[in-house]
PDB file of C-alpha atoms in Angstrom:
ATOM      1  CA  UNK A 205      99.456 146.225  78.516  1.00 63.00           C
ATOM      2  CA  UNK A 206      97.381 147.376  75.515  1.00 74.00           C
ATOM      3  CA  UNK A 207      99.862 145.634  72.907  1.00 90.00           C
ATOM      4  CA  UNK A 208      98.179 142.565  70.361  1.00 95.00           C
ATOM      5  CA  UNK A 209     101.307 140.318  69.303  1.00 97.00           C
ATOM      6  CA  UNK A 210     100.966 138.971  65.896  1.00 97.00           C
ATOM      7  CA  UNK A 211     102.939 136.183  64.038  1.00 97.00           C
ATOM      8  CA  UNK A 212     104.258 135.496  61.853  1.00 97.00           C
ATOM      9  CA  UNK A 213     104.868 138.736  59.937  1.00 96.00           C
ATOM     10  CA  UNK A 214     104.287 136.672  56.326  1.00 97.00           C
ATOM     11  CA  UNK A 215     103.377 133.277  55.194  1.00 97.00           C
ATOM     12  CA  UNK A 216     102.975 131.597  52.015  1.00 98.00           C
ATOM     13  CA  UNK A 217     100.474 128.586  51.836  1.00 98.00           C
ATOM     14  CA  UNK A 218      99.669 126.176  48.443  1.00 98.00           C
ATOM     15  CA  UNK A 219      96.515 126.758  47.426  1.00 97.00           C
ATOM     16  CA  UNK A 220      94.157 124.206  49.617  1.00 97.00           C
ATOM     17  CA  UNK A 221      96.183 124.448  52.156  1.00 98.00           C
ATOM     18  CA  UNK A 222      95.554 126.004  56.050  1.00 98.00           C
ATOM     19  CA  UNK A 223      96.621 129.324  56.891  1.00 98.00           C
ATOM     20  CA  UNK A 224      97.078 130.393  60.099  1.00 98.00           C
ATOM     21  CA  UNK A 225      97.448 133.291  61.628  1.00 98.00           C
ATOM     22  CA  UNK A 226      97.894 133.801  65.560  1.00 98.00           C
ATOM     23  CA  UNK A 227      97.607 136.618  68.291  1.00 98.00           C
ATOM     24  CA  UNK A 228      98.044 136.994  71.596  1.00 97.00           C
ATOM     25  CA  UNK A 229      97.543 139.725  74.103  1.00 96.00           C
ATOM     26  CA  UNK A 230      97.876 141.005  77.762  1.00 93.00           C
ATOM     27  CA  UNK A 231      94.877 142.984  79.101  1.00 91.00           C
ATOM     28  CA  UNK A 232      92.419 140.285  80.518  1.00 89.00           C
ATOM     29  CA  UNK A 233      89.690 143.183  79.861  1.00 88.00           C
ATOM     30  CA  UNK A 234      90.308 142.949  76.263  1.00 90.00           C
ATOM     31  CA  UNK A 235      86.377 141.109  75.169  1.00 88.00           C
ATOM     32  CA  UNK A 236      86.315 141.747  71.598  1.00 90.00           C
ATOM     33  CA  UNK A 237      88.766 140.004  69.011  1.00 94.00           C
ATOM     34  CA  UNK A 238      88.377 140.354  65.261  1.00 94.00           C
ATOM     35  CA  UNK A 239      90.017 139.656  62.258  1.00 96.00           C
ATOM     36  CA  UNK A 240      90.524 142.196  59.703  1.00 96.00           C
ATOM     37  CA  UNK A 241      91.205 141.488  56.132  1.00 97.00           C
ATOM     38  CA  UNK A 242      93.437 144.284  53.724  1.00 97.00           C
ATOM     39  CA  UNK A 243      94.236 144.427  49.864  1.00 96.00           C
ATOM     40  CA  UNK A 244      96.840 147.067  48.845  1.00 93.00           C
ATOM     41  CA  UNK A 245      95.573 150.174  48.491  1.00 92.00           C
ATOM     42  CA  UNK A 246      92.292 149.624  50.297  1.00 94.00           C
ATOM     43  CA  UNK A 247      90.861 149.704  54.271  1.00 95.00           C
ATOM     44  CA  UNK A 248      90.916 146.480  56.049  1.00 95.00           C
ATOM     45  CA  UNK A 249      87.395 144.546  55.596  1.00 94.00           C
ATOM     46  CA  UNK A 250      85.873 142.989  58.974  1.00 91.00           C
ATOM     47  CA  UNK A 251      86.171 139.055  58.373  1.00 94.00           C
ATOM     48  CA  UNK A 252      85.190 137.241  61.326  1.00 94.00           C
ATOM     49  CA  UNK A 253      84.998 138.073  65.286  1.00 93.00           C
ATOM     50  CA  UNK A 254      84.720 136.146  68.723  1.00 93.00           C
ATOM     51  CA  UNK A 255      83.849 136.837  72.484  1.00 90.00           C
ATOM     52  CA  UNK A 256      85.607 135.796  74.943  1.00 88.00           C
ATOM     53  CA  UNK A 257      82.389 133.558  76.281  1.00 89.00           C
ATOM     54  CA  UNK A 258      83.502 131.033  73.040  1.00 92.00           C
ATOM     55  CA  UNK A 259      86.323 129.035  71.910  1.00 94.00           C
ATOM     56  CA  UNK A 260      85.811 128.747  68.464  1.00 96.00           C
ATOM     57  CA  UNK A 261      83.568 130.069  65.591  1.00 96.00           C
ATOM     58  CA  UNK A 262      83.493 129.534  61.912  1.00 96.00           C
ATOM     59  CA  UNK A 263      81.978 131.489  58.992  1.00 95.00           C
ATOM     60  CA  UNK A 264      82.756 129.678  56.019  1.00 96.00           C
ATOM     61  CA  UNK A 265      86.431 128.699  55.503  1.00 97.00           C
ATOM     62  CA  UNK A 266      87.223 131.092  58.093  1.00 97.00           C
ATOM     63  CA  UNK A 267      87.624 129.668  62.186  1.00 97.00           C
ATOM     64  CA  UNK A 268      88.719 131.863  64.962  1.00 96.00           C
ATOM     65  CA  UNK A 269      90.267 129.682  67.812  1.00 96.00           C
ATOM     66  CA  UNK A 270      90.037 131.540  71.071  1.00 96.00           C
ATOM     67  CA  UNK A 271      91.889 130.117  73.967  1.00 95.00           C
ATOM     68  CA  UNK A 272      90.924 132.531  76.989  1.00 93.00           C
ATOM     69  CA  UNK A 273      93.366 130.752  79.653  1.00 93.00           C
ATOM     70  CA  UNK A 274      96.471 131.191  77.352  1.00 95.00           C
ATOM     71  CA  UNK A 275      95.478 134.504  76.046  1.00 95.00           C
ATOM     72  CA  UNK A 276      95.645 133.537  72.481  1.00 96.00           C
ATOM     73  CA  UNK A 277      93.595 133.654  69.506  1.00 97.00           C
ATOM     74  CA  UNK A 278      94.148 132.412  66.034  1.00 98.00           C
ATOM     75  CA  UNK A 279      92.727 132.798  62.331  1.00 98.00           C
ATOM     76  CA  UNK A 280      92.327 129.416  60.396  1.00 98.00           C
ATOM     77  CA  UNK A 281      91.727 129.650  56.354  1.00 98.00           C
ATOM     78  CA  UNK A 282      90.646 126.383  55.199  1.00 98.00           C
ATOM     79  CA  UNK A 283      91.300 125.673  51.514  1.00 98.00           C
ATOM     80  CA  UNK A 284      93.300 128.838  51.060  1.00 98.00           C
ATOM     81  CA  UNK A 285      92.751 129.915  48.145  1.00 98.00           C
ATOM     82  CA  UNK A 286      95.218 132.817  45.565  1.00 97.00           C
ATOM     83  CA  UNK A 287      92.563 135.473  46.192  1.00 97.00           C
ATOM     84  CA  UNK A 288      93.279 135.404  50.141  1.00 98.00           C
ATOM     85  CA  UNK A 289      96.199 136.321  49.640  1.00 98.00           C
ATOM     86  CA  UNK A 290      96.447 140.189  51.804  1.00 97.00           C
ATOM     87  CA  UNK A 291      97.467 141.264  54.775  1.00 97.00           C
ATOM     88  CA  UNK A 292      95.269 140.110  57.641  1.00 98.00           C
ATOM     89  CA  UNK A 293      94.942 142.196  61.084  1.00 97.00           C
ATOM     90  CA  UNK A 294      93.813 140.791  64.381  1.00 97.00           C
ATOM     91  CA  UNK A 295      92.661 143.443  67.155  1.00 95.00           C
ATOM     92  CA  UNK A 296      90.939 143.362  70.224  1.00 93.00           C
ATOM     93  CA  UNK A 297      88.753 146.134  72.046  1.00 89.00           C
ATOM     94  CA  UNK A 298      87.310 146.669  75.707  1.00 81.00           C
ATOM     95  CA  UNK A 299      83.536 147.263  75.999  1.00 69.00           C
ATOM     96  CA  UNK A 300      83.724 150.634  77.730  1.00 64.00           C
ATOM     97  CA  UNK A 301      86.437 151.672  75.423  1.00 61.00           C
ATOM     98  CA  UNK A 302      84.807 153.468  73.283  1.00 74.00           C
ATOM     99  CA  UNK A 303      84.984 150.811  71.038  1.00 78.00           C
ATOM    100  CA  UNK A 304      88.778 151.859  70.060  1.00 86.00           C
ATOM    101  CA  UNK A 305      90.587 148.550  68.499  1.00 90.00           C
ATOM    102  CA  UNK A 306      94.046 147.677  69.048  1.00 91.00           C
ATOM    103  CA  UNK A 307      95.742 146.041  66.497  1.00 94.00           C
ATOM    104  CA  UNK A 308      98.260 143.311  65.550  1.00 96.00           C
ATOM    105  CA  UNK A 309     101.457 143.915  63.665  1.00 96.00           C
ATOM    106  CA  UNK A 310      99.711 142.506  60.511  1.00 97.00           C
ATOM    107  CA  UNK A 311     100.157 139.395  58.395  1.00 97.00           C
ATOM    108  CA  UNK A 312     100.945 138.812  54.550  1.00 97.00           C
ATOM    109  CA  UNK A 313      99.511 135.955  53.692  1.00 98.00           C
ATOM    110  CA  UNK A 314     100.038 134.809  49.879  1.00 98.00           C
ATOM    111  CA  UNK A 315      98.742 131.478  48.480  1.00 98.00           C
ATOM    112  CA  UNK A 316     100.476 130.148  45.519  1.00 97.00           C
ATOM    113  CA  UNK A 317      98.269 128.347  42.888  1.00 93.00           C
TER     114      UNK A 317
ATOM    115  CA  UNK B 274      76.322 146.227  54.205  1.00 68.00           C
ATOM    116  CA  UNK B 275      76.829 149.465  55.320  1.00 83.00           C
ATOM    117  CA  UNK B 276      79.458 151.361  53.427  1.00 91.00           C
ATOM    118  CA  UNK B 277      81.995 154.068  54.269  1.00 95.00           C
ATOM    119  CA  UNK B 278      83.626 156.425  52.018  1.00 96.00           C
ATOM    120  CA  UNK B 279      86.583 158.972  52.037  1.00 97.00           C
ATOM    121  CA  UNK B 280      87.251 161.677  49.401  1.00 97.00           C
ATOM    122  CA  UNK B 281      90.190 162.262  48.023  1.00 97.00           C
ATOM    123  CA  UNK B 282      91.342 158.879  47.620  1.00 97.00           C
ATOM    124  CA  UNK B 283      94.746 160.316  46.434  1.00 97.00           C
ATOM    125  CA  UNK B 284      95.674 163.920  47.387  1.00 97.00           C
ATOM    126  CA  UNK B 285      99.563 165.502  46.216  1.00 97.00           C
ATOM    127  CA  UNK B 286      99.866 168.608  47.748  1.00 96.00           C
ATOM    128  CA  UNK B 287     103.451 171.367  48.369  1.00 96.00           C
ATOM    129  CA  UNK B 288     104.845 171.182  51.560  1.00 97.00           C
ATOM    130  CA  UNK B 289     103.037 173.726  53.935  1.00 96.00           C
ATOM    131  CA  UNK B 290      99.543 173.553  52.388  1.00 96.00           C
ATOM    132  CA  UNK B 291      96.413 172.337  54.224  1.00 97.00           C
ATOM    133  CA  UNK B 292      94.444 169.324  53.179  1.00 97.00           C
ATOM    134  CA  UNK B 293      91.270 168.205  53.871  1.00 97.00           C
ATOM    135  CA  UNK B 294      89.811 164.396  53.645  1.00 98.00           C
ATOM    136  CA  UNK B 295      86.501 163.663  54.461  1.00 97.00           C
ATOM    137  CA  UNK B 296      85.271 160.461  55.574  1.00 96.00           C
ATOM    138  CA  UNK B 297      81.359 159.634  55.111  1.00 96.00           C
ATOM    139  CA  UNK B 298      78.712 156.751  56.166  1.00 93.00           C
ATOM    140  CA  UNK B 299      76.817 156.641  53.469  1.00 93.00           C
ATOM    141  CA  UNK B 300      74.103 154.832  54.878  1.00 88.00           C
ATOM    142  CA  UNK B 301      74.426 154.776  58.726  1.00 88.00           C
ATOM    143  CA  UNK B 302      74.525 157.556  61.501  1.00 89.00           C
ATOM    144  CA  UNK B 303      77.651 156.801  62.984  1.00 88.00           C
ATOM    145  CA  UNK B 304      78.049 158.363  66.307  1.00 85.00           C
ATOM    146  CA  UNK B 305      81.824 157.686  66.792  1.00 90.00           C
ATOM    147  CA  UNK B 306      84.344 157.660  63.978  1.00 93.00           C
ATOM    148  CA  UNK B 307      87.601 156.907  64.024  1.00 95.00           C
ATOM    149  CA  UNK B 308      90.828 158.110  61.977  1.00 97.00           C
ATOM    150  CA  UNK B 309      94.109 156.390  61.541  1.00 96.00           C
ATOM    151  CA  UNK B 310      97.159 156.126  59.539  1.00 96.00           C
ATOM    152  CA  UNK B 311      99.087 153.676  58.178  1.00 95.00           C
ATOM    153  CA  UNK B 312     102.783 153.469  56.924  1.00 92.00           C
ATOM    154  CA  UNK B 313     103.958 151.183  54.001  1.00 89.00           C
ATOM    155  CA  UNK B 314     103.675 147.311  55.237  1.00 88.00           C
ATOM    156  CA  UNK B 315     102.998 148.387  59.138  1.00 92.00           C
ATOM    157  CA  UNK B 316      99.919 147.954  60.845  1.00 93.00           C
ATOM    158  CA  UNK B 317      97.023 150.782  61.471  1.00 94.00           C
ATOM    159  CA  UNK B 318      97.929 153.132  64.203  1.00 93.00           C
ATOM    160  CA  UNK B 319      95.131 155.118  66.033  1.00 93.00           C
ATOM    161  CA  UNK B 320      95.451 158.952  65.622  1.00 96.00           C
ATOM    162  CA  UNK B 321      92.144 160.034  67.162  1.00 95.00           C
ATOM    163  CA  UNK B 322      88.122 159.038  67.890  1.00 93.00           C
ATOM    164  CA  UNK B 323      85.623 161.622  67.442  1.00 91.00           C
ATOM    165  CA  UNK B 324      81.766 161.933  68.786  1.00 86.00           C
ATOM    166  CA  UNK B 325      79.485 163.834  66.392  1.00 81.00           C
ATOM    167  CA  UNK B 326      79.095 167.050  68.137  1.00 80.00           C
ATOM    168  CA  UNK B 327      81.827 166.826  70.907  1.00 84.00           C
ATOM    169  CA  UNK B 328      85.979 167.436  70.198  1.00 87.00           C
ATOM    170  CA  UNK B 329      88.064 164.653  69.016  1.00 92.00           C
ATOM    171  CA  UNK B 330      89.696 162.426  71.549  1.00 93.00           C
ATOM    172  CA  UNK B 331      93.747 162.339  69.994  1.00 95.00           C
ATOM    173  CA  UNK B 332      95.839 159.123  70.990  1.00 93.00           C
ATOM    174  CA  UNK B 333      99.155 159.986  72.618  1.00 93.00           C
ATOM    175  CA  UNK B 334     102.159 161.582  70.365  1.00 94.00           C
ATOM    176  CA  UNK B 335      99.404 162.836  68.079  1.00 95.00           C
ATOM    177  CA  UNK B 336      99.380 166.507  67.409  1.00 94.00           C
ATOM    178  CA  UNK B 337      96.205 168.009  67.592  1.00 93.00           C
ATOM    179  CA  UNK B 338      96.440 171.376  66.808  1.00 94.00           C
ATOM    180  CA  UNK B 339      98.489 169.240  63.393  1.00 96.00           C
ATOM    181  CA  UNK B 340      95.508 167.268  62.537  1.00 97.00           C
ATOM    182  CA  UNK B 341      91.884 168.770  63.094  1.00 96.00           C
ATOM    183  CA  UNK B 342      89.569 166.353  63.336  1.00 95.00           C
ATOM    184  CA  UNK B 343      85.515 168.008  63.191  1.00 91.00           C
ATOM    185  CA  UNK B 344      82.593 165.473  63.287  1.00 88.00           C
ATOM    186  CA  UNK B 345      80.176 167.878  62.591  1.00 82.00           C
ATOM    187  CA  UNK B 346      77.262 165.580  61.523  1.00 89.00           C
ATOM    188  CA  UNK B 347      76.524 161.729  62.202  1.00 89.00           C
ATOM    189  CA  UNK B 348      77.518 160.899  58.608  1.00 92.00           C
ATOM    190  CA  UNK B 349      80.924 163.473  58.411  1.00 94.00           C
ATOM    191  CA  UNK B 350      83.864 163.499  59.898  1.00 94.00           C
ATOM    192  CA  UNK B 351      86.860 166.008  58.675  1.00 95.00           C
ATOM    193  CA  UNK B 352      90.617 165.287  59.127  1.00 97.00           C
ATOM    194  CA  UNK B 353      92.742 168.359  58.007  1.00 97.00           C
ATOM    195  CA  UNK B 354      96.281 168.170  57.961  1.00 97.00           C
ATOM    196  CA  UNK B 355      97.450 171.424  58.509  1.00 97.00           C
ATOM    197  CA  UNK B 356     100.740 172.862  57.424  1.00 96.00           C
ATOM    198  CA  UNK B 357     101.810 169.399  55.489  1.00 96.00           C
ATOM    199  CA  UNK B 358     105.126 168.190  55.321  1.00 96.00           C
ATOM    200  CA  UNK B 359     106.616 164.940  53.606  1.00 96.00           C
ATOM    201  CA  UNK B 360     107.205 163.335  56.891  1.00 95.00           C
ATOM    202  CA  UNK B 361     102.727 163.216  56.626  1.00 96.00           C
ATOM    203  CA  UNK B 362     103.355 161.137  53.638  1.00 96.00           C
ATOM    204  CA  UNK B 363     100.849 158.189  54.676  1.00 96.00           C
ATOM    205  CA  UNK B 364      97.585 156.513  53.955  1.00 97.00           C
ATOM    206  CA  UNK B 365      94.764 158.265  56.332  1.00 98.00           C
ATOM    207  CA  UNK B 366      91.911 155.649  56.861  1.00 97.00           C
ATOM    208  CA  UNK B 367      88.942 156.466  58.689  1.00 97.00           C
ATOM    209  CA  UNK B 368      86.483 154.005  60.483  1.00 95.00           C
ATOM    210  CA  UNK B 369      82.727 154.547  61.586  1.00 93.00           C
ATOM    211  CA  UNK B 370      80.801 152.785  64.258  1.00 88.00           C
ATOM    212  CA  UNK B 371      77.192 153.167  65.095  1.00 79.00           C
ATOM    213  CA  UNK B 372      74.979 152.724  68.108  1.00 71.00           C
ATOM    214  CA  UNK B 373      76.294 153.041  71.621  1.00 62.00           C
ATOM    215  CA  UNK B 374      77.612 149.190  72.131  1.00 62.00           C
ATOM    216  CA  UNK B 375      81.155 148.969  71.468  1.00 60.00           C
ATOM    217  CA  UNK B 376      81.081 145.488  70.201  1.00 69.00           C
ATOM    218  CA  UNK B 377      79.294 146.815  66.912  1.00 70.00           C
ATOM    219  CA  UNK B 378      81.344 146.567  63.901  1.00 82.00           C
ATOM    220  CA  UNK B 379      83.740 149.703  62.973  1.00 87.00           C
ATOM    221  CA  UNK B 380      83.515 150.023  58.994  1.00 91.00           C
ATOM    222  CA  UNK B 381      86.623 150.952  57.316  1.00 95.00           C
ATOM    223  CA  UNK B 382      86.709 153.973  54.659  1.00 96.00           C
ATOM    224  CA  UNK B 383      89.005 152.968  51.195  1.00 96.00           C
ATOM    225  CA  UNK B 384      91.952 155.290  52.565  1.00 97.00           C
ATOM    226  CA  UNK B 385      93.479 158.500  51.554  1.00 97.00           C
ATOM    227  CA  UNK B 386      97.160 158.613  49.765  1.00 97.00           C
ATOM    228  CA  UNK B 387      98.536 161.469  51.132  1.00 97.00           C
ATOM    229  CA  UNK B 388     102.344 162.800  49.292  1.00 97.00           C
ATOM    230  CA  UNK B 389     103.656 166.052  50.682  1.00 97.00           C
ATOM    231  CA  UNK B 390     106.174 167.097  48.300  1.00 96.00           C
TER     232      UNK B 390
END
């Protein structure tokens, strides 16, 4: 299965709150997951990516959660803040592929001040 | 960081003209590039991966002899729509990856509005 599940398809977080964002996928051959971030009108901006050989890594307020057993990964945003608000895309890729990404469904995150 | 750009950014063209974006890596040789489209609040769907020098690889469904794809350079890939309708109404965004490892980072072009009237 080449699908990426995303959920939920929206969410609206206070400003300092968490957001978060999860993913989940199939193909066990799947080693690359990142996080993409969109603003209308514009292409989606690399944010943060894991391997498979980790569980967790953080760049700023930004943690991927990677839980290889289950299948699932997840986006954290620490102190969200009004200016994350866009719609946030989590994909994963094969080596050997290429390098062609599979995407999620997409999230619209908007944090209210 | 390295930067990826598309020309038009907005194109309105008569149903059953050609168009023509371009998508550029301004300061990177990208040997693959990638082109996909995107409907209003849906996520980006694949349409094709081209090699500089070699023919486009199209994803399933996707009609190639509908969109041309050339990657005639390792800084230039083409998509043409060819005889547009409004049903190609969409935002074309094109991605470009260099090296050979697939783990490096695809960079995403600004997008192309494309209305077919």
């Amino acid at each position: 299965q080449q699908q990426v599940k995303q959920s939920p398809q929206s969410l609206i977080v206070q400003k300092g709150g968490i957001s978060i964002i999860n993913c989940a996928y199939e193909n066990t051959a799947f080693d690359y997951f990142p996080w993409y971030q969109q603003f209308p009108g514009k292409g989606p901006a690399l944010l943060i990516a894991i391997r498979p050989d980790v569980s967790e890594k953080k760049e700023g307020r930004f943690t991927i959660s990677f839980n290889k057993s289950a299948k699932q990964f997840s986006l954290h945003i620490m102190d969200s803040q009004p200016g994350d608000s866009a719609t946030y895309f989590c994909a994963a890729s094969m080596y050997g592929n290429t390098g062609k990404l599979i995407f999620g469904q997409g999230t619209t995150l908007q944090v209210k001040p | 960081g390295a930067v990826v750009s598309q020309h038009p950014s907005r194109v309105i063209c008569k149903s059953g003209t050609s168009v023509k974006i371009e998508c550029r890596s301004l300061d990177f040789q990208a040997t693959t590039m990638f082109w996909y489209r995107q409907f209003p609040k849906k996520s980006l769907m694949l349409m094709a991966t081209s090699n500089e020098g070699s023919k486009a690889t199209y994803e399933q469904g996707v009609e190639k002899d509908k969109f041309l794809i050339n990657h005639a350079s390792l800084t230039l890939s083409t998509l043409t729509v060819t005889s547009a309708h409004p049903e190609d109404s969409s935002f074309y965004i094109c991605s470009a990856r260099s090296g050979t490892s697939p783990y490096n980072e695809q960079f995403f072009g600004p997008g192309t509005r494309l209305t077919v009237l």
